[in-house]
Coordinates of C-alpha atoms and ligand atoms in Angstrom, one line a residue:
X712 CA -0.8 17.4 -2.9
X713 CA 2.2 16.8 -0.8
X714 CA 5.3 15.3 -2.6
X715 CA 8.1 13.4 -0.9
X716 CA 11.7 13.0 -2.1
X717 CA 14.7 11.4 -0.4
X718 CA 18.2 10.8 -1.7
X719 CA 21.2 9.1 -0.3
X720 CA 23.9 10.3 -2.7
X721 CA 27.6 10.4 -3.5
X722 CA 27.7 14.1 -3.5
X723 CA 25.6 17.0 -2.1
X724 CA 22.0 16.1 -2.8
X725 CA 20.2 19.4 -2.4
X726 CA 20.2 20.2 -6.2
X727 CA 18.8 16.8 -7.1
X728 CA 16.1 17.0 -4.4
X729 CA 15.0 20.3 -5.9
X730 CA 15.0 18.8 -9.3
X731 CA 12.8 15.9 -8.1
X732 CA 10.5 18.2 -6.2
X733 CA 10.0 20.2 -9.4
X734 CA 8.7 17.0 -11.0
X735 CA 6.1 16.7 -8.2
X736 CA 4.9 20.3 -8.7
X737 CA 2.0 19.0 -10.8
X738 CA 0.5 17.7 -7.6
X739 CA 0.0 21.3 -6.3
X740 CA 1.7 22.7 -3.2
X741 CA 2.0 25.8 -1.1
X742 CA 5.4 25.6 0.5
X743 CA 8.5 23.5 0.2
X744 CA 11.5 22.4 2.3
X745 CA 14.6 20.2 2.5
X746 CA 16.7 18.8 5.3
X747 CA 20.1 17.2 5.0
X748 CA 22.7 15.7 7.3
X749 CA 25.5 18.3 7.5
X750 CA 28.6 16.8 9.3
X751 CA 26.3 14.7 11.4
X752 CA 23.8 17.5 12.2
X753 CA 20.4 17.9 10.8
X754 CA 19.9 21.2 8.9
X755 CA 16.9 22.4 7.0
X756 CA 15.7 25.2 4.7
X757 CA 12.1 25.9 4.1
X758 CA 10.1 28.5 2.2
X759 CA 6.5 29.5 1.6
X760 CA 5.2 29.5 -1.9
X761 CA 7.0 28.2 -5.0
X762 CA 10.2 26.1 -5.2
X763 CA 12.1 29.1 -6.5
X764 CA 11.7 30.7 -3.1
X765 CA 13.3 27.6 -1.6
X766 CA 16.0 27.7 -4.2
X767 CA 17.0 31.3 -3.5
X768 CA 17.1 30.4 0.2
X769 CA 19.5 27.6 -0.6
X770 CA 21.6 30.0 -2.7
X771 CA 22.2 32.3 0.3
X772 CA 22.3 29.4 2.9
X773 CA 23.5 26.3 0.9
X774 CA 23.3 22.7 2.2
X775 CA 26.0 20.3 1.3
X776 CA 24.8 17.0 2.9
X777 CA 24.9 13.8 0.9
X778 CA 21.7 12.4 2.6
X779 CA 18.6 14.5 2.5
X780 CA 14.8 14.6 2.3
X781 CA 12.6 17.1 0.6
X782 CA 8.9 18.0 0.5
X783 CA 6.3 20.0 -1.3
X784 CA 3.5 20.7 1.1
X785 CA -0.2 21.0 0.4
X786 CA -1.6 22.3 3.7
X787 CA -3.9 20.1 5.7
X788 CA -3.2 20.9 9.3
X789 CA -2.1 24.5 9.8
X790 CA -1.7 27.4 7.5
X791 CA 0.7 27.3 4.6
X792 CA 3.5 29.3 6.3
X793 CA 7.1 28.4 6.8
X794 CA 6.6 27.2 10.4
X795 CA 4.3 24.5 9.1
X796 CA 6.4 23.5 6.1
X797 CA 8.2 20.2 6.1
X798 CA 10.6 18.7 7.0
X799 CA 9.7 18.7 10.7
X800 CA 12.5 18.0 13.0
X801 CA 14.3 18.3 16.3
X802 CA 18.0 17.8 16.9
X803 CA 17.7 14.0 16.3
X804 CA 15.2 13.2 13.7
X805 CA 13.7 14.8 10.6
X806 CA 10.5 13.7 8.8
X807 CA 8.6 14.5 5.6
X808 CA 5.0 13.2 5.4
X809 CA 2.2 12.9 2.9
X810 CA -1.2 12.1 4.3
X811 CA -3.0 12.7 7.6
X812 CA -2.2 11.4 11.1
X813 CA -5.7 11.0 12.5
X814 CA -4.7 10.6 16.1
X815 CA -2.2 13.5 16.2
X816 CA -4.2 15.4 18.8
X817 CA -4.1 12.5 21.2
X818 CA -0.4 11.9 20.6
X819 CA 0.3 15.6 21.1
X820 CA -1.7 15.7 24.3
X821 CA 0.3 12.8 25.6
X822 CA 3.7 14.1 24.5
X823 CA 3.6 17.7 25.5
X824 CA 3.3 17.1 29.3
X825 CA 6.4 14.9 28.9
X826 CA 8.4 17.9 27.7
X827 CA 8.3 17.3 23.9
X828 CA 7.9 20.8 22.4
X829 CA 5.7 21.3 19.3
X830 CA 6.7 24.2 17.1
X831 CA 4.2 23.9 14.3
X832 CA 0.4 23.4 13.9
X833 CA 0.9 20.2 11.9
X834 CA -0.1 16.6 12.5
X835 CA 3.3 15.6 11.1
X836 CA 5.3 17.0 13.9
X837 CA 3.8 14.4 16.2
X838 CA 5.7 11.8 14.3
X839 CA 9.0 13.5 15.1
X840 CA 8.3 13.4 18.8
X841 CA 6.8 9.9 18.8
X842 CA 10.1 8.6 17.2
X843 CA 12.1 10.7 19.7
X844 CA 10.2 9.3 22.6
X845 CA 10.9 5.8 21.4
X846 CA 14.6 6.6 21.2
X847 CA 14.5 8.2 24.7
X848 CA 13.2 4.9 25.9
X849 CA 16.2 3.1 24.6
X850 CA 15.0 1.8 21.2
X851 CA 17.4 1.4 18.3
X852 CA 16.6 3.5 15.2
X853 CA 14.9 0.5 13.6
X854 CA 12.9 -0.2 16.7
X855 CA 12.0 3.4 17.2
X856 CA 10.6 3.7 13.6
X857 CA 8.8 0.4 13.8
X858 CA 7.2 1.2 17.2
X859 CA 6.4 4.8 16.2
X860 CA 4.6 3.5 13.0
X861 CA 2.4 1.2 15.1
X862 CA 1.3 4.3 17.2
X863 CA 0.2 6.3 14.1
X864 CA -3.4 6.1 12.9
X865 CA -4.2 7.3 9.4
X866 CA -2.9 7.3 5.9
X867 CA 0.7 8.3 5.3
X868 CA 3.9 8.1 3.4
X869 CA 7.0 9.0 5.3
X870 CA 10.7 9.7 4.8
X871 CA 12.8 9.9 7.9
X872 CA 16.5 10.7 8.5
X873 CA 18.5 10.8 11.8
X874 CA 21.3 13.1 13.0
X875 CA 24.7 11.2 13.1
X876 CA 23.5 8.6 10.6
X877 CA 24.7 9.6 7.2
X878 CA 23.8 7.3 4.4
X879 CA 20.7 6.0 6.2
X880 CA 17.0 6.7 5.6
X881 CA 13.7 5.2 6.6
X882 CA 10.6 5.0 4.4
X883 CA 7.1 4.0 5.4
X884 CA 3.8 3.6 3.5
X885 CA 0.3 3.3 4.8
X886 CA -2.2 4.4 2.3
X887 CA -0.2 7.1 0.5
X888 CA 2.1 5.9 -2.3
X889 CA 5.9 5.7 -2.1
X890 CA 8.5 4.5 -4.6
X891 CA 12.1 3.5 -3.9
X892 CA 14.5 4.2 -6.8
X893 CA 17.7 2.1 -7.2
X894 CA 20.7 4.1 -8.5
X895 CA 24.3 3.1 -8.8
X896 CA 25.8 3.7 -5.4
X897 CA 22.8 6.0 -4.6
X898 CA 19.3 5.3 -3.3
X899 CA 16.2 7.4 -3.9
X900 CA 12.7 7.8 -2.5
X901 CA 9.8 9.6 -4.2
X902 CA 6.0 10.0 -4.1
X903 CA 6.0 8.5 -7.6
X904 CA 8.4 7.3 -10.2
X905 CA 8.0 10.6 -12.1
X906 CA 9.9 12.4 -9.4
X907 CA 12.8 9.9 -9.7
X908 CA 12.9 9.7 -13.5
X909 CA 16.1 11.8 -14.0
X910 CA 18.0 9.5 -11.7
X911 CA 16.7 6.0 -12.2
X912 CA 13.9 4.0 -13.7
X913 CA 14.5 0.9 -11.5
X914 CA 11.7 1.3 -9.0
X915 CA 10.3 -0.7 -6.1
X916 CA 6.9 0.4 -4.9
X917 CA 6.2 -0.1 -1.2
X918 CA 2.9 -1.8 -0.4
X919 CA 0.6 -0.7 2.4
X920 CA 2.0 -1.3 5.8
X921 CA 5.6 -1.6 4.5
X922 CA 8.5 0.2 5.9
X923 CA 12.0 0.2 4.5
X924 CA 15.6 0.9 5.6
X925 CA 17.6 2.5 2.8
X926 CA 21.4 2.6 2.7
X927 CA 23.6 3.9 -0.1
X928 CA 24.2 0.4 -1.4
X929 CA 20.7 -1.1 -1.0
X930 CA 17.6 -1.5 1.1
X931 CA 15.5 -3.9 3.1
X932 CA 11.7 -3.8 3.3
X933 CA 9.6 -5.0 6.2
X934 CA 5.9 -5.5 6.5
X935 CA 3.7 -4.2 9.3
X936 CA 4.6 -7.1 11.5
X937 CA 8.3 -6.5 11.0
X938 CA 8.9 -9.5 8.8
X939 CA 11.4 -9.0 5.9
X940 CA 9.5 -8.9 2.6
X941 CA 10.6 -8.8 -1.1
X942 CA 8.8 -6.4 -3.4
X943 CA 9.4 -6.5 -7.1
X944 CA 11.8 -4.3 -8.9
X945 CA 10.0 -2.8 -11.9
X946 CA 11.2 -0.7 -14.8
X947 CA 9.3 2.6 -14.8
X948 CA 8.4 4.2 -18.1
X949 CA 8.1 7.6 -16.5
X950 CA 10.5 9.7 -18.5
X951 CA 8.3 12.7 -18.7
X952 CA 5.2 14.0 -16.9
X953 CA 3.2 11.1 -18.1
X954 CA 0.9 9.4 -15.6
X955 CA 2.1 5.7 -15.3
X956 CA 0.5 2.7 -13.8
X957 CA 3.0 2.3 -10.9
X958 CA 3.2 -1.4 -10.3
X959 CA -0.4 -2.0 -11.1
X960 CA -1.6 -4.0 -14.2
X961 CA -4.2 -1.4 -15.1
X962 CA -4.9 2.3 -14.5
X963 CA -8.2 1.3 -12.9
X964 CA -6.4 -0.7 -10.2
X965 CA -4.0 2.1 -9.6
X966 CA -6.8 4.5 -9.3
X967 CA -8.7 2.2 -6.9
X968 CA -5.6 1.9 -4.7
X969 CA -5.0 5.7 -4.8
X970 CA -8.3 6.4 -3.0
X971 CA -7.0 6.7 0.5
X972 CA -4.5 9.3 -0.6
X973 CA -6.8 11.3 -2.9
X974 CA -9.7 11.2 -0.4
X975 CA -7.3 12.7 2.2
X976 CA -6.2 15.4 -0.2
X977 CA -9.8 16.2 -1.1
X978 CA -11.0 16.3 2.5
X979 CA -8.1 18.5 3.4
X980 CA -9.5 21.1 1.0
X981 CA -12.8 21.3 2.9
X982 CA -12.0 20.4 6.4
X983 CA -9.9 22.1 9.1
X984 CA -8.1 19.1 10.4
X985 CA -6.9 21.0 13.5
X986 CA -10.4 21.9 14.8
X987 CA -12.2 19.0 13.2
X988 CA -14.7 21.3 11.5
X989 CA -15.9 21.9 7.9
X990 CA -14.2 24.9 6.4
X991 CA -16.3 25.5 3.3
X992 CA -15.6 28.1 0.6
X993 CA -18.0 30.9 0.1
X994 CA -20.5 29.8 -2.6
X995 CA -21.8 33.3 -3.0
X996 CA -25.1 32.4 -1.4
X997 CA -26.4 32.3 2.1
X998 CA -26.5 28.5 2.8
X999 CA -28.9 29.2 5.8
X1000 CA -31.5 30.4 3.4
X1001 CA -31.2 27.9 0.5
X1002 CA -34.7 26.6 0.0
X1003 CA -33.7 23.5 -2.0
X1004 CA -30.8 21.9 -3.8
X1005 CA -31.0 20.6 -7.3
X1006 CA -28.4 18.0 -8.4
X1007 CA -27.7 16.7 -11.8
X1008 CA -24.9 14.6 -13.4
X1009 CA -24.4 11.5 -15.6
X1010 CA -23.2 8.0 -15.0
X1011 CA -21.2 7.4 -11.9
X1012 CA -21.2 11.1 -11.0
X1013 CA -25.0 10.9 -10.9
X1014 CA -24.8 8.1 -8.3
X1015 CA -22.5 10.3 -6.2
X1016 CA -25.3 12.9 -6.4
X1017 CA -27.9 10.3 -5.4
X1018 CA -26.0 9.5 -2.2
X1019 CA -25.8 13.3 -1.6
X1020 CA -29.6 13.5 -1.8
X1021 CA -29.9 11.2 1.3
X1022 CA -27.1 13.1 3.1
X1023 CA -28.4 16.6 2.4
X1024 CA -32.0 15.7 3.3
X1025 CA -31.0 13.9 6.5
X1026 CA -28.2 16.1 7.8
X1027 CA -29.3 19.5 6.5
X1028 CA -33.0 19.0 6.2
X1029 CA -33.0 20.6 2.8
X1030 CA -35.1 19.0 0.0
X1031 CA -33.1 17.8 -2.9
X1032 CA -34.3 17.3 -6.5
X1033 CA -32.0 15.1 -8.6
X1034 CA -32.1 13.8 -12.1
X1035 CA -29.8 12.5 -14.7
X1036 CA -28.6 15.4 -16.9
X1037 CA -29.8 14.0 -20.2
X1038 CA -33.4 13.9 -18.8
X1039 CA -33.2 17.2 -16.8
X1040 CA -31.9 19.2 -19.8
X1041 CA -35.1 18.5 -21.8
X1042 CA -37.5 18.3 -18.9
X1043 CA -36.4 21.9 -18.2
X1044 CA -37.8 22.0 -14.7
X1045 CA -38.7 25.4 -13.3
X1046 CA -35.9 26.4 -11.0
X1047 CA -34.8 29.7 -9.5
X1048 CA -36.1 31.5 -6.4
X1049 CA -32.9 31.2 -4.5
X1050 CA -32.0 27.5 -4.9
X1051 CA -28.6 26.1 -5.7
X1052 CA -27.9 23.7 -8.6
X1053 CA -25.0 21.4 -8.1
X1054 CA -23.4 19.7 -11.1
X1055 CA -21.1 16.7 -10.5
X1056 CA -18.6 15.7 -13.2
X1057 CA -15.1 14.2 -13.3
X1058 CA -14.2 15.6 -16.7
X1059 CA -16.2 18.8 -16.5
X1060 CA -17.0 18.3 -20.2
X1061 CA -20.0 16.0 -20.3
X1062 CA -22.4 17.5 -22.8
X1063 CA -25.7 16.7 -21.0
X1064 CA -24.4 18.0 -17.7
X1065 CA -23.2 21.2 -19.3
X1066 CA -26.5 21.7 -21.0
X1067 CA -28.4 21.3 -17.8
X1068 CA -26.0 23.7 -16.1
X1069 CA -26.8 26.3 -18.7
X1070 CA -30.5 25.8 -18.2
X1071 CA -30.1 26.2 -14.4
X1072 CA -28.1 29.3 -14.9
X1073 CA -30.7 30.8 -17.3
X1074 CA -33.3 30.1 -14.6
X1075 CA -31.3 32.2 -12.1
X1076 CA -30.0 29.4 -9.9
X1077 CA -26.7 29.6 -8.1
X1078 CA -24.6 27.2 -10.1
X1079 CA -22.0 25.1 -8.2
X1080 CA -19.9 22.4 -9.8
X1081 CA -18.0 19.5 -8.3
X1082 CA -15.4 18.9 -10.9
X1083 CA -12.1 17.0 -11.1
X1084 CA -10.6 19.0 -14.1
X1085 CA -10.5 22.6 -12.9
X1086 CA -9.9 24.0 -16.3
X1087 CA -12.9 22.3 -17.8
X1088 CA -16.0 24.0 -19.4
X1089 CA -18.3 23.1 -16.5
X1090 CA -15.8 24.5 -14.0
X1091 CA -15.4 27.7 -15.9
X1092 CA -19.1 28.3 -16.4
X1093 CA -20.1 27.7 -12.8
X1094 CA -20.6 30.5 -10.2
X1095 CA -18.6 28.5 -7.7
X1096 CA -16.3 25.5 -8.0
X1097 CA -15.8 22.8 -5.5
X1098 CA -12.9 20.8 -6.9
X1099 CA -12.3 17.1 -6.3
X1100 CA -8.6 16.4 -5.9
X1101 CA -8.5 13.0 -7.4
X1102 CA -5.7 13.7 -9.8
X1103 CA -5.8 12.5 -13.4
X1104 CA -8.3 9.6 -13.8
X1105 CA -7.3 7.5 -16.8
X1106 CA -9.4 4.4 -16.5
X1107 CA -12.7 4.9 -18.4
X1108 CA -14.7 3.5 -15.5
X1109 CA -14.7 6.2 -12.8
X1110 CA -13.4 5.1 -9.3
X1111 CA -11.4 7.6 -7.4
X1112 CA -13.2 10.5 -8.9
X1113 CA -16.5 9.0 -7.5
X1114 CA -15.3 8.7 -4.0
X1115 CA -13.7 12.2 -4.1
X1116 CA -17.1 13.5 -5.3
X1117 CA -18.7 11.8 -2.3
X1118 CA -16.2 13.4 0.0
X1119 CA -17.0 16.9 -1.3
X1120 CA -20.7 16.2 -1.2
X1121 CA -20.5 15.0 2.4
X1122 CA -18.8 18.2 3.3
X1123 CA -21.5 20.2 1.5
X1124 CA -24.2 18.4 3.5
X1125 CA -22.4 19.2 6.7
X1126 CA -21.9 22.9 5.6
X1127 CA -25.5 23.2 4.8
X1128 CA -26.6 21.6 8.0
X1129 CA -24.3 23.8 10.0
X1130 CA -25.4 27.0 8.3
X1131 CA -29.1 26.1 9.0
X1132 CA -28.4 25.2 12.7
X1133 CA -29.5 21.6 12.1
X1134 CA -26.1 20.2 13.0
X1135 CA -24.6 21.0 16.4
X1136 CA -20.9 21.7 16.9
X1137 CA -20.6 18.3 18.5
X1138 CA -22.4 16.5 15.7
X1139 CA -20.2 18.3 13.2
X1140 CA -17.1 17.1 14.9
X1141 CA -18.4 13.5 14.9
X1142 CA -19.2 13.6 11.2
X1143 CA -15.9 15.2 10.3
X1144 CA -14.0 12.7 12.4
X1145 CA -15.9 9.9 10.5
X1146 CA -14.7 11.5 7.2
X1147 CA -11.1 11.8 8.4
X1148 CA -11.1 8.0 9.2
X1149 CA -12.3 7.0 5.7
X1150 CA -8.8 6.7 4.1
X1151 CA -7.6 4.4 6.8
X1152 CA -10.7 2.1 6.5
X1153 CA -10.3 2.1 2.7
X1154 CA -6.7 0.9 3.2
X1155 CA -7.9 -1.9 5.3
X1156 CA -10.3 -3.1 2.6
X1157 CA -7.6 -2.7 -0.1
X1158 CA -5.2 -4.8 2.0
X1159 CA -7.6 -7.7 1.7
X1160 CA -7.6 -8.1 -2.1
X1161 CA -7.5 -11.9 -2.1
X1162 CA -11.2 -12.4 -1.2
X1163 CA -12.3 -10.3 -4.2
X1164 CA -10.3 -12.4 -6.6
X1165 CA -12.0 -15.6 -5.3
X1166 CA -15.5 -14.2 -5.6
X1167 CA -14.6 -12.7 -9.0
X1168 CA -14.0 -16.2 -10.4
X1169 CA -17.6 -17.1 -9.5
X1170 CA -19.1 -13.8 -10.8
X1171 CA -17.3 -14.2 -14.1
X1172 CA -19.4 -17.3 -14.8
X1173 CA -22.7 -15.5 -14.3
X1174 CA -24.9 -14.2 -17.1
X1175 CA -26.8 -11.8 -14.8
X1176 CA -25.9 -10.2 -11.5
X1177 CA -28.3 -8.3 -9.2
X1178 CA -27.1 -5.6 -6.7
X1179 CA -29.4 -4.6 -3.8
X1180 CA -29.2 -1.9 -1.3
X1181 CA -31.3 0.5 0.8
X1182 CA -30.8 4.1 1.8
X1183 CA -27.4 5.4 0.8
X1184 CA -26.5 1.8 -0.2
X1185 CA -29.1 1.9 -2.9
X1186 CA -26.9 4.3 -5.1
X1187 CA -24.0 2.0 -4.2
X1188 CA -25.9 -1.0 -5.6
X1189 CA -26.5 1.0 -8.8
X1190 CA -22.8 1.9 -9.0
X1191 CA -21.7 -1.6 -8.3
X1192 CA -23.9 -2.9 -11.2
X1193 CA -22.7 -0.1 -13.5
X1194 CA -19.1 -0.9 -12.8
X1195 CA -19.5 -4.6 -13.4
X1196 CA -21.4 -4.2 -16.7
X1197 CA -19.0 -1.4 -17.9
X1198 CA -15.8 -3.4 -17.6
X1199 CA -16.8 -7.1 -17.5
X1200 CA -19.7 -6.9 -20.0
X1201 CA -21.8 -9.1 -17.6
X1202 CA -25.4 -7.9 -17.4
X1203 CA -26.0 -6.4 -14.0
X1204 CA -28.8 -4.4 -12.4
X1205 CA -28.9 -2.4 -9.3
X1206 CA -32.1 -2.2 -7.3
X1207 CA -33.5 -0.7 -4.2
X1208 CA -33.8 -3.7 -2.0
X1209 CA -37.4 -2.8 -1.2
X1210 CA -38.3 -3.0 -4.9
X1211 CA -37.2 -6.6 -5.1
X1212 CA -40.7 -7.9 -4.8
X1213 CA -41.9 -5.6 -7.6
X1214 CA -40.0 -7.3 -10.4
X1215 CA -36.5 -8.5 -10.0
X1216 CA -37.4 -11.4 -7.7
X1217 CA -38.8 -13.1 -10.8
X1218 CA -35.2 -13.4 -12.1
X1219 CA -33.8 -15.1 -9.0
X1220 CA -32.6 -18.7 -9.3
X1221 CA -29.4 -20.5 -8.3
X1222 CA -27.5 -19.1 -11.3
X1223 CA -28.0 -15.4 -10.3
X1224 CA -25.5 -14.0 -7.9
X1225 CA -27.1 -11.3 -5.8
X1226 CA -24.7 -8.8 -4.2
X1227 CA -26.3 -7.2 -1.2
X1228 CA -24.7 -4.0 0.1
X1229 CA -25.9 -3.9 3.7
X1230 CA -23.8 -2.1 6.2
X1231 CA -25.2 -2.1 9.7
X1232 CA -27.2 1.1 9.6
X1233 CA -30.8 1.7 10.6
X1234 CA -32.1 -0.1 7.5
X1235 CA -29.9 -3.2 8.0
X1236 CA -32.8 -5.4 9.3
X1237 CA -35.0 -4.4 6.4
X1238 CA -32.3 -5.3 3.9
X1239 CA -31.7 -8.6 5.6
X1240 CA -35.4 -9.5 5.1
X1241 CA -35.0 -8.9 1.4
X1242 CA -31.8 -10.9 1.4
X1243 CA -33.6 -13.8 3.0
X1244 CA -36.3 -13.6 0.3
X1245 CA -33.5 -14.1 -2.2
X1246 CA -31.9 -17.0 -0.3
X1247 CA -35.2 -18.7 0.0
X1248 CA -35.4 -18.8 -3.8
X1249 CA -32.0 -20.3 -4.2
X1250 CA -30.2 -17.0 -5.1
X1251 CA -26.4 -16.9 -4.5
X1252 CA -26.1 -14.1 -1.9
X1253 CA -22.9 -12.2 -1.6
X1254 CA -23.1 -10.0 1.4
X1255 CA -21.1 -6.8 1.7
X1256 CA -21.4 -5.8 5.3
X1257 CA -19.7 -5.0 8.6
X1258 CA -22.2 -7.5 10.2
X1259 CA -21.1 -11.0 11.0
X1260 CA -22.5 -13.5 8.5
X1261 CA -24.4 -15.3 11.3
X1262 CA -26.5 -12.1 11.8
X1263 CA -28.4 -12.6 8.5
X1264 CA -29.7 -16.1 9.4
X1265 CA -29.3 -17.8 6.0
X1266 CA -26.7 -19.3 3.9
X1267 CA -24.4 -17.0 2.1
X1268 CA -22.4 -17.7 -1.1
X1269 CA -19.8 -15.2 0.2
X1270 CA -19.3 -12.5 2.7
X1271 CA -17.1 -9.4 2.2
X1272 CA -16.3 -8.0 5.6
X1273 CA -16.3 -4.2 5.9
X1274 CA -14.7 -2.3 8.8
X1275 CA -17.3 -0.8 11.2
X1276 CA -17.6 2.8 10.4
X1277 CA -20.1 5.6 11.0
X1278 CA -23.3 5.2 9.0
X1279 CA -22.6 8.6 7.5
X1280 CA -19.4 7.4 5.7
X1281 CA -20.7 3.9 4.7
X1282 CA -21.1 4.9 1.0
X1283 CA -17.5 5.9 0.7
X1284 CA -16.4 2.6 2.3
X1285 CA -18.8 0.4 0.3
X1286 CA -17.6 1.9 -2.9
X1287 CA -14.2 0.1 -2.6
X1288 CA -15.6 -3.5 -2.5
X1289 CA -18.0 -2.9 -5.4
X1290 CA -15.1 -1.5 -7.5
X1291 CA -12.8 -4.4 -6.6
X1292 CA -15.5 -7.0 -7.4
X1293 CA -16.0 -5.4 -10.9
X1294 CA -12.2 -5.0 -11.5
X1295 CA -11.3 -8.6 -10.6
X1296 CA -14.2 -10.0 -12.5
X1297 CA -13.1 -8.0 -15.6
X1298 CA -9.5 -9.3 -15.1
X1299 CA -10.8 -12.9 -15.0
X1300 CA -12.9 -12.2 -18.2
X1301 CA -9.8 -10.8 -19.9
X1302 CA -11.6 -7.6 -21.1
X1303 CA -9.9 -4.3 -21.8
X1304 CA -10.3 -2.9 -18.3
X1305 CA -9.1 0.6 -18.9
X1306 CA -10.8 1.1 -22.2
X1307 CA -13.9 -1.0 -22.3
X1308 CA -15.5 -1.4 -25.7
X1309 CA -17.9 1.4 -26.8
X1310 CA -17.3 3.6 -23.8
X1311 CA -15.6 7.0 -23.6
X1312 CA -14.1 8.7 -20.6
X1313 CA -15.4 12.1 -21.6
X1314 CA -18.8 12.1 -23.2
X1315 CA -18.9 15.4 -25.1
X1316 CA -21.8 14.5 -27.3
X1317 CA -25.4 13.9 -26.1
Ligands
G6P648 C1 -18.8 8.3 -18.9 C2 -17.7 7.7 -18.1 C3 -18.1 7.5 -16.6 C4 -18.6 8.8 -16.0 C5 -19.6 9.5 -16.9 C6 -19.9 10.9 -16.5 O1 -19.8 7.5 -19.0 O2 -17.3 6.4 -18.6 O3 -17.1 6.9 -15.8 O4 -19.1 8.6 -14.8 O5 -19.2 9.6 -18.3 O6 -18.7 11.6 -16.7 P1 -18.2 12.9 -15.9 O7 -16.9 13.3 -16.6 O8 -19.3 14.0 -16.2 O9 -18.1 12.6 -14.5

């Protein structure tokens, strides 16, 4: 994934930028670049491939500047060639970027006729020209950055330098992480504290919407509205390539907050952002002729598969059979005859999933795995691998791996629908656009953490909690209940809202919180009817929805407002509130959030 570095130093910074970029190599990249201010002018060197290529470039054409930015690029918009490598710049401003600028096409279309010349295929270059346009209109550097940020849609982390302004750098964070490092007479910027570990362990993490002005002797941070804000200075423990918690209390919180970034990274692997189409790898099978899809997994990964059943059946019109792996492996269903079997696993080592995969293989199925650990056994034994790019997931309860699995499965549904002629080019663009917007909407929910803390206090007093949902919200109800019981130890059940009357309604009284996941999709009214049945029996309804609370026509104990998104991407969006509810409840209960009792991250026994 893209890595960002920035240094305002006392001597030439190029060697230290390379050093820091090397520490970001673990994120994966396909080109690299660096820009410094040389006697007032912006100069850059870029190279395809590994950092050593950039280093040899710097040997023959050295840079001496004492202020500079560097980048390892993991291609999203445009091929991994030098022309698309960062930094992007014109004579006045140079930018490195991690994330996706969703509205770059609109920005480009508006800027080009005004004479701003684009030299790359990237979304990032639009930022350079937006800032320049602001400067052309008379803005100061600070104003230009602030105004430009308000014109960008998407998830991003940025480092920006200006010609003629040595010892000055701007940083901005919206969805993608960014750490400021405090040195002695030097300031640093990095995608994480690991990048900055050789220079400093005094770190300030920017929060979403923050932007900062860095000078050699200090920095100021501003929030989205431009108000000066203070962010804590923390001591980072990152002395080696260890994953740390950033400024979060638990890995689980960090992983929940990483979702906008890792979803962008994962989507970029399957989507051509320039054309807005799915660009799916060859699975070695003609997707147009696949008669059915079999899905199998365990735990949270199984719920990702369950969402995919709805997606694949609706958007590709292919029947899907799904079962939890521990059942499917002994059921040994007859497979074969041209189907594909898809196995979903974060670790890639889950014993039951692996056993089911081996059964499918023996039956002659095309075996495809969606796995986070690429070197895992499941990845190795599959005919084709569709990696999730969630990065290391440390918290035992899966969060970011789940939403990345959903992102890949969503692309699989589109790819199948497209191959079979069920999805038109226009429908594909709409679905892809909806996916591209997911990281931004997730950031919006993550920015409203307070409401979850308040509800968590009430949930922590409950003995039982019920989750309800219909359609793709049904697996989300299951996932919400699983998350809550895993880490808070409160008994929770997820139910299809329509099943309420067949049992769980007997449990409802004023002591049972009922969390209803009900985005405004075509099943919304049906779910609301079930919600009213709960309310009529005194149940405490907590509604998770983009609908206004008045729309449900009964008293709610709480309402978690979702952004309005396409019904296709609702499951990705709804995942965040159910994770945050579980997380904050566990924090109130004082449980071991990252390593809950009796649970293991990788279940290698059956
Ligand atoms: C364990 C973990 C869960 C995970 C499940 C499946 O139960 O605690 O978070 O969803 O295993 O693991 P996998 O690695 O196959 O996704």
